[in-house]
mmCIF file of C-alpha atoms and ligand atoms in Angstrom:
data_model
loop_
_atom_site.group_PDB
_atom_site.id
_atom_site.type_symbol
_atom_site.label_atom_id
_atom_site.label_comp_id
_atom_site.label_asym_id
_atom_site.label_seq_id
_atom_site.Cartn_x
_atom_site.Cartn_y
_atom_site.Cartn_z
ATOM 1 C CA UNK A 1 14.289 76.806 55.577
ATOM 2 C CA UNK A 2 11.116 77.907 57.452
ATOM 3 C CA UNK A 3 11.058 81.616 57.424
ATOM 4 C CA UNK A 4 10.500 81.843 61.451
ATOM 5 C CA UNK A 5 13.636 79.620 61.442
ATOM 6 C CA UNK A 6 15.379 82.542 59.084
ATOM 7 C CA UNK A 7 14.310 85.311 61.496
ATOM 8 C CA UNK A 8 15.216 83.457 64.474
ATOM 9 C CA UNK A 9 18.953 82.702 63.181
ATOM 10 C CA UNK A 10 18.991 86.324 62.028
ATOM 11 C CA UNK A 11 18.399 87.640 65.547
ATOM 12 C CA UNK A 12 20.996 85.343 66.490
ATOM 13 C CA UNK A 13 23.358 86.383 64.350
ATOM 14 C CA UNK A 14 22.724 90.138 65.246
ATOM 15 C CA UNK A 15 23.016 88.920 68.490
ATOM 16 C CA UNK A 16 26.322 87.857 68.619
ATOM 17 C CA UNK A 17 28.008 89.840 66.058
ATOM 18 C CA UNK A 18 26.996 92.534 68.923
ATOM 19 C CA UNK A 19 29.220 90.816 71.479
ATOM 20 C CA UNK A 20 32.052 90.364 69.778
ATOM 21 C CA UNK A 21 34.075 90.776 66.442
ATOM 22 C CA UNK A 22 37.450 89.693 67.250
ATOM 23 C CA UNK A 23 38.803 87.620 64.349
ATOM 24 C CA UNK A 24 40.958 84.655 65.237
ATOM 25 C CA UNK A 25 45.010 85.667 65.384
ATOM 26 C CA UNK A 26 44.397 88.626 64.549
ATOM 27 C CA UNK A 27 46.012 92.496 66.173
ATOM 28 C CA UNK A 28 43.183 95.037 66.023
ATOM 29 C CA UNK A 29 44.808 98.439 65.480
ATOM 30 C CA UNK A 30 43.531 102.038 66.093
ATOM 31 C CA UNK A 31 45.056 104.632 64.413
ATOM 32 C CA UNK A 32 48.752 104.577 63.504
ATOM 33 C CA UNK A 33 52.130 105.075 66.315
ATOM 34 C CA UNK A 34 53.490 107.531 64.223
ATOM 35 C CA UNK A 35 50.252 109.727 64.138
ATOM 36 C CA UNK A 36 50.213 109.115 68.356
ATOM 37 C CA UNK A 37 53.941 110.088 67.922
ATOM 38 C CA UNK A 38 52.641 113.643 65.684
ATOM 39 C CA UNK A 39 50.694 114.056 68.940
ATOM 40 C CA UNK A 40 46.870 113.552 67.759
ATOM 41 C CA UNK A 41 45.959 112.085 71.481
ATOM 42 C CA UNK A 42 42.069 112.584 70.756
ATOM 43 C CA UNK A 43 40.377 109.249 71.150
ATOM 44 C CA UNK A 44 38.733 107.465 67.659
ATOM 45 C CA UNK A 45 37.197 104.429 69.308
ATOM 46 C CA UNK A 46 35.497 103.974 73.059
ATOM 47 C CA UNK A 47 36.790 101.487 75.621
ATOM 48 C CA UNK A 48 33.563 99.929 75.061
ATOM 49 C CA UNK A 49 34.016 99.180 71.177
ATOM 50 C CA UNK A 50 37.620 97.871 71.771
ATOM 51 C CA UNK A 51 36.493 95.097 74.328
ATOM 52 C CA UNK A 52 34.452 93.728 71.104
ATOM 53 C CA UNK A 53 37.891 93.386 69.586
ATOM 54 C CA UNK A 54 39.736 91.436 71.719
ATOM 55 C CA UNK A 55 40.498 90.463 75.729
ATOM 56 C CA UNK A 56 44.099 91.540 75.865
ATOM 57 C CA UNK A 57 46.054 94.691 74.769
ATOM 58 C CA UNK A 58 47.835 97.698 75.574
ATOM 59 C CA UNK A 59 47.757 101.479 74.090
ATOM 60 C CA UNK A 60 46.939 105.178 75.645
ATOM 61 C CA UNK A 61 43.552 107.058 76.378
ATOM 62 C CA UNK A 62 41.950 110.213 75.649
ATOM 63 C CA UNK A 63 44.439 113.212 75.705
ATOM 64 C CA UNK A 64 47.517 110.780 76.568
ATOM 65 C CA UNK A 65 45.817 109.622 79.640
ATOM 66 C CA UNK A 66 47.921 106.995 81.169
ATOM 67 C CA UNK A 67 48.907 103.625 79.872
ATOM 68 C CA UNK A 68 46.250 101.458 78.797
ATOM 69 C CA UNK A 69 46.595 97.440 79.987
ATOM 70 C CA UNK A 70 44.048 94.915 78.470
ATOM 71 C CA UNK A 71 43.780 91.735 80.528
ATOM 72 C CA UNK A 72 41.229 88.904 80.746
ATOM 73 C CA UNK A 73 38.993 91.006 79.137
ATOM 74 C CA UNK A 74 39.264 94.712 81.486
ATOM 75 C CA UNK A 75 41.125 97.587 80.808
ATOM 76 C CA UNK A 76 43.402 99.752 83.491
ATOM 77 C CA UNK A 77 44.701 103.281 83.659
ATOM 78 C CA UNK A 78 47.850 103.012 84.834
ATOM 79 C CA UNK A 79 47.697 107.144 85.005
ATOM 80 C CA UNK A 80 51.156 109.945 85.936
ATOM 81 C CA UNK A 81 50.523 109.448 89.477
ATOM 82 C CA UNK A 82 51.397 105.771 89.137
ATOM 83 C CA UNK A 83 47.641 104.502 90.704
ATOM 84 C CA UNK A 84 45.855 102.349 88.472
ATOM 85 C CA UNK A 85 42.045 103.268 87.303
ATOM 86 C CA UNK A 86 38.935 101.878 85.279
ATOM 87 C CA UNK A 87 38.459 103.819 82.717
ATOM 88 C CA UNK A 88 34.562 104.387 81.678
ATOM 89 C CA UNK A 89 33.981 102.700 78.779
ATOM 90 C CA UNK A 90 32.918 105.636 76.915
ATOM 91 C CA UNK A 91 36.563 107.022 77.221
ATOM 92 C CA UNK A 92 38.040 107.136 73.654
ATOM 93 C CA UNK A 93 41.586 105.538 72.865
ATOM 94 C CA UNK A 94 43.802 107.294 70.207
ATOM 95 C CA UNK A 95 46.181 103.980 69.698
ATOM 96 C CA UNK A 96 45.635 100.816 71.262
ATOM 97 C CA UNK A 97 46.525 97.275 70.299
ATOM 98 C CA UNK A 98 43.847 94.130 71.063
ATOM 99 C CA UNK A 99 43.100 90.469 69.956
ATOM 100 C CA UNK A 100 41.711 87.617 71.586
ATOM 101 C CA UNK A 101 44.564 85.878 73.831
ATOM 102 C CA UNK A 102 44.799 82.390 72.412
ATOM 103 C CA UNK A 103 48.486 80.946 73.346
ATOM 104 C CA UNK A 104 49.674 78.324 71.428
ATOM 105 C CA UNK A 105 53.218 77.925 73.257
ATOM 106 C CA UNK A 106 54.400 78.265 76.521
ATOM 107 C CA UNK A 107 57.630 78.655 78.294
ATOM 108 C CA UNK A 108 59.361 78.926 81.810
ATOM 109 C CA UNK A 109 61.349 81.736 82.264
ATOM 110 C CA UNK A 110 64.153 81.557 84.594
ATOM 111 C CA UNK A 111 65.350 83.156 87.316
ATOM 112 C CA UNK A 112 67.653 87.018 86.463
ATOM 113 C CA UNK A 113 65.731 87.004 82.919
ATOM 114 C CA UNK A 114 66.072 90.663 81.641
ATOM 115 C CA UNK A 115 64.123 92.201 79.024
ATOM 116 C CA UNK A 116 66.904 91.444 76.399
ATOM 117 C CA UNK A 117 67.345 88.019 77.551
ATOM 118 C CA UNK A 118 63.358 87.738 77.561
ATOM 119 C CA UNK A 119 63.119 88.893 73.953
ATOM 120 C CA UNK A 120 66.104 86.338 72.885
ATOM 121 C CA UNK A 121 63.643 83.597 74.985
ATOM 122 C CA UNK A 122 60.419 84.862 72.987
ATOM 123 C CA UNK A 123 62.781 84.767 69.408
ATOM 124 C CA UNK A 124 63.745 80.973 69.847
ATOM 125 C CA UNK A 125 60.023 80.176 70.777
ATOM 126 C CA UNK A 126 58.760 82.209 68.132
ATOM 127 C CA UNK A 127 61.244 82.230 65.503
ATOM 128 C CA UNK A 128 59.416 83.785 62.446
ATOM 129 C CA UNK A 129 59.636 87.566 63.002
ATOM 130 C CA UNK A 130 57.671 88.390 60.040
ATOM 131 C CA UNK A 131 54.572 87.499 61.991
ATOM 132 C CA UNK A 132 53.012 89.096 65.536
ATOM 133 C CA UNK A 133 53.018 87.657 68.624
ATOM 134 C CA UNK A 134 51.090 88.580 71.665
ATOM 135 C CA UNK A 135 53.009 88.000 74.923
ATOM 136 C CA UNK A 136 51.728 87.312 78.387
ATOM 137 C CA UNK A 137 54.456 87.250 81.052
ATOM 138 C CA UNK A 138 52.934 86.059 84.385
ATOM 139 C CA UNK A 139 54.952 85.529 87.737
ATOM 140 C CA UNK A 140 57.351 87.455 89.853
ATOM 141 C CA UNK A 141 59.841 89.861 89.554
ATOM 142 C CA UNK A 142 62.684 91.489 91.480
ATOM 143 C CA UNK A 143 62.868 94.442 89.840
ATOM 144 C CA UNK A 144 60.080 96.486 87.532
ATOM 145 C CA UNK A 145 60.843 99.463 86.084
ATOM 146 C CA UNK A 146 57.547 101.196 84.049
ATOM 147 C CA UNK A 147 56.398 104.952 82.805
ATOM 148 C CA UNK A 148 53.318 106.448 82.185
ATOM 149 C CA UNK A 149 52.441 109.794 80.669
ATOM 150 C CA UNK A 150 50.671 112.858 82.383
ATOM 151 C CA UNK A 151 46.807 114.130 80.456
ATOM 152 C CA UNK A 152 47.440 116.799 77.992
ATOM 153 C CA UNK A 153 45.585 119.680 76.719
ATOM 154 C CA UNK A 154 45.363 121.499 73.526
ATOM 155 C CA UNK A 155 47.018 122.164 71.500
ATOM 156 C CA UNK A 156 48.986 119.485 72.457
ATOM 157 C CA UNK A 157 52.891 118.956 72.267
ATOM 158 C CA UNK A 158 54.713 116.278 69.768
ATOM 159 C CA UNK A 159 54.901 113.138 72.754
ATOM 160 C CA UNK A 160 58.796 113.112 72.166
ATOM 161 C CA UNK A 161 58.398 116.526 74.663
ATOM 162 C CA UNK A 162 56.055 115.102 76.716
ATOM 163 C CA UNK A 163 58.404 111.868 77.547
ATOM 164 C CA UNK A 164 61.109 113.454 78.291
ATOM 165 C CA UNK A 165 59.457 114.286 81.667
ATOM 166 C CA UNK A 166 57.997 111.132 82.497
ATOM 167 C CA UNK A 167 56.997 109.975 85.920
ATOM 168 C CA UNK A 168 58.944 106.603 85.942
ATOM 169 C CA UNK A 169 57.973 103.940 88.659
ATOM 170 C CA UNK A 170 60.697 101.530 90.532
ATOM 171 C CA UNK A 171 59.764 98.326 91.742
ATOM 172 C CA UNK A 172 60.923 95.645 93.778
ATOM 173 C CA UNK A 173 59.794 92.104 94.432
ATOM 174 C CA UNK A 174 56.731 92.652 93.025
ATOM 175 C CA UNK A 175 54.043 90.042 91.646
ATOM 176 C CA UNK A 176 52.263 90.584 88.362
ATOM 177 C CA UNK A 177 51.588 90.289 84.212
ATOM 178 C CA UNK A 178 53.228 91.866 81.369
ATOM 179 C CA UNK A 179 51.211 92.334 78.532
ATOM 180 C CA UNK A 180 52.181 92.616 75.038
ATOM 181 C CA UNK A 181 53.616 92.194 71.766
ATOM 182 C CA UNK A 182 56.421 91.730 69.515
ATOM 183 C CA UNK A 183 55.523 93.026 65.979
ATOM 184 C CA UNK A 184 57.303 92.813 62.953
ATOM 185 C CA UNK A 185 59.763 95.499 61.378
ATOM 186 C CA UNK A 186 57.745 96.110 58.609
ATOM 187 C CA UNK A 187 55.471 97.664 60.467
ATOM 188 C CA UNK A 188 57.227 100.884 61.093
ATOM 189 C CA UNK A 189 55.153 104.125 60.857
ATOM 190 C CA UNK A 190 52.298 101.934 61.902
ATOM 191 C CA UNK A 191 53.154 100.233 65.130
ATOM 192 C CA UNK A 192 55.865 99.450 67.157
ATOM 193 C CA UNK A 193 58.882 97.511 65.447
ATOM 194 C CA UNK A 194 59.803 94.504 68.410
ATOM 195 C CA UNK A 195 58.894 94.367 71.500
ATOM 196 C CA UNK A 196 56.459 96.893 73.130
ATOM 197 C CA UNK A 197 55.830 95.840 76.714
ATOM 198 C CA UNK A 198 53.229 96.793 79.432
ATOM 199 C CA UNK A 199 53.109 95.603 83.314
ATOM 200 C CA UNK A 200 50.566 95.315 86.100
ATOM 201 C CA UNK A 201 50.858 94.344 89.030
ATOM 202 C CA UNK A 202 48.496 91.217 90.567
ATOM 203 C CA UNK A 203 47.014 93.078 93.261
ATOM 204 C CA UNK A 204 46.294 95.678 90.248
ATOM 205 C CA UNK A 205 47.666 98.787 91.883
ATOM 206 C CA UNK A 206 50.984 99.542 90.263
ATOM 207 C CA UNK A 207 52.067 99.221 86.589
ATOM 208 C CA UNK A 208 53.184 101.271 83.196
ATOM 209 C CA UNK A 209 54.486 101.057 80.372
ATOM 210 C CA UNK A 210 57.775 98.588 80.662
ATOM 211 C CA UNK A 211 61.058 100.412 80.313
ATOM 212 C CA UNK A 212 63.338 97.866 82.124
ATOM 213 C CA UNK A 213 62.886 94.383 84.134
ATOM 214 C CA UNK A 214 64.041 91.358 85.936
ATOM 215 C CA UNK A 215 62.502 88.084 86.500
ATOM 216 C CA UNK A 216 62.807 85.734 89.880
ATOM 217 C CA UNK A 217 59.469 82.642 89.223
ATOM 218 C CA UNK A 218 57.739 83.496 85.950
ATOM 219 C CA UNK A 219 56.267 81.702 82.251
ATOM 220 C CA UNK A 220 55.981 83.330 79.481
ATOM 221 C CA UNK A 221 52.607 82.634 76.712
ATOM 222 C CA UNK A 222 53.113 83.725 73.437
ATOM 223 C CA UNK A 223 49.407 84.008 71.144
ATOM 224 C CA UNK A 224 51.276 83.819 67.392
ATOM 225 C CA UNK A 225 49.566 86.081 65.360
ATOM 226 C CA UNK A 226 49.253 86.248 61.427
ATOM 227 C CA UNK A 227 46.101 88.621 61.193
ATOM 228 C CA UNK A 228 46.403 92.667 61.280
ATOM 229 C CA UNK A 229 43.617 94.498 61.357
ATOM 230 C CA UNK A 230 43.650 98.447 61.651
ATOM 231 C CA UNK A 231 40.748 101.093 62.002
ATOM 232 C CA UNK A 232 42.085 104.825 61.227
ATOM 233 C CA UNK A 233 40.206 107.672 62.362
ATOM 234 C CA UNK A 234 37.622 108.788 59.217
ATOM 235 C CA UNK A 235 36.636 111.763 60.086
ATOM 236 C CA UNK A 236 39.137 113.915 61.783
ATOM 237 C CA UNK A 237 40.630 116.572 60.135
ATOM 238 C CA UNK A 238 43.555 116.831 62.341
ATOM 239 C CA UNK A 239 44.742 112.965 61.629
ATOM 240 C CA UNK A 240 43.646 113.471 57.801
ATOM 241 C CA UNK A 241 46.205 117.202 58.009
ATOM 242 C CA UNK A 242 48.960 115.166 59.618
ATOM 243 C CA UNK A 243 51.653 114.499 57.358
ATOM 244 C CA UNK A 244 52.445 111.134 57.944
ATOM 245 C CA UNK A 245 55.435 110.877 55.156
ATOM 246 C CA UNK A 246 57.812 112.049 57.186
ATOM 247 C CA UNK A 247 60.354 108.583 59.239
ATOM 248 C CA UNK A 248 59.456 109.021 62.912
ATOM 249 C CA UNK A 249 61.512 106.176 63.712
ATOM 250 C CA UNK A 250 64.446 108.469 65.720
ATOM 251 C CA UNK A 251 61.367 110.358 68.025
ATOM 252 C CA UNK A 252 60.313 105.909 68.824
ATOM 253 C CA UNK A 253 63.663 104.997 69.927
ATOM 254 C CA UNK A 254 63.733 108.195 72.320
ATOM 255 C CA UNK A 255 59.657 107.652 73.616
ATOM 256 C CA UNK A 256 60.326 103.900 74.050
ATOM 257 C CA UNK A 257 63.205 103.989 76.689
HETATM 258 ZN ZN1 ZN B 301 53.614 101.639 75.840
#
């Protein structure tokens, strides 16, 4: 090889691994739920940096800032006052989820689908629950019911007392995507066991994190996933003083619904 034809791939190469360094089927992970759940809300990777991982995703901001959404490639705020924001991208994330979307099935949901009936519907597409699956729910919906969480400050409180004041955000008839994933239960301490839901709506003023729902017109893509990927924060002495041995699983179930 010509050595201008070296330094031009090079620069190429530099190039691109700048854009992007999603890796295909693959969740990129910051941080772990059950440090979030400790309450270490101080953000180890910029908006900015998670775009390179991925188009779609959900997780929380700096200080517990709101609900994060991922969609076609921008992030929302979906902040305690229920409006919906972009975040700058220098605003750090202490647990967010991301890959590239890539849907390999596709399915119609039906009319008075509930989120147990939708997770049943995802399980028969996606039978193999040792493996992820990203889930993109578009269409409309009689009912929505979401949460998001107000901005803390130090020192801040374990987020099973922060949720148990949550705003919470009724909907009806209302048009939108949910975005998410269903992970496997091996995962526990890391990420969420099942399904972990967020919603936004398609004029992109409402949304949350998904507590309860109900379909009218709406199809369901599910992105199988057999790659996990996860970045922990290196230098922090609060995460690396967390003691992470204790089974947070009890404080989940109670922060979930
Ligand atoms: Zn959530």
């Amino acid at each position: 090889m010509k050595k201008t034809t070296f330094i031009y791939l090079s620069i190429l190469c530099i190039i691109f691994s700048g854009c992007s360094i999603s890796r295909p089927d693959t969740i990129m992970q910051i941080s772990t739920i059950d440090s979030l759940i400790a309450g270490n809300y101080d953000g180890h990777m910029s908006c900015g940096e998670l775009l390179q991982n991925g188009d779609f995703g959900l997780g929380t901001f700096q200080g517990l800032d709101g609900e994060m959404v991922v969609l076609d490639g921008k992030i929302y705020q979906i902040k305690a006052d229920g409006n919906v924001y972009s975040p700058d991208l220098n605003t750090g994330s202490p647990f967010a989820s991301i890959c590239d979307f890539k849907p390999e099935k596709t399915v119609t949901i039906e009319n008075k689908t509930d989120f147990k009936a939708m997770e049943d519907i995802i399980d028969m597409a996606s039978p193999n629950k040792n493996l992820f699956c990203a889930i993109r729910i578009d269409g409309d919906f009689s009912f929505m019911e979401t949460r998001s969480v107000p901005a803390q400050r130090k020192p801040y409180s374990p987020l099973s007392e922060i949720t148990k004041n949550q705003p919470r955000f009724k909907m009806r008839n209302i048009s939108g995507t949910i975005v998410g994933f269903r992970c496997p239960p091996f995962v526990k301490g890391l990420n969420v066991p099942g399904y972990h839901l967020h919603f936004l709506s398609k004029d992109r003023t409402k949304g949350g994190h998904i507590l309860s729902f109900e379909t009218k017109n709406a199809e369901c893509k599910i992105d199988i996933c057999n790659g996990f990927y996860m970045v922990l924060p290196k230098d922090d002495d609060v995460f690396g003083g967390t003691d992470l041995t204790k089974n947070r699983n009890a404080d989940l179930q109670k922060i979930e619904k």
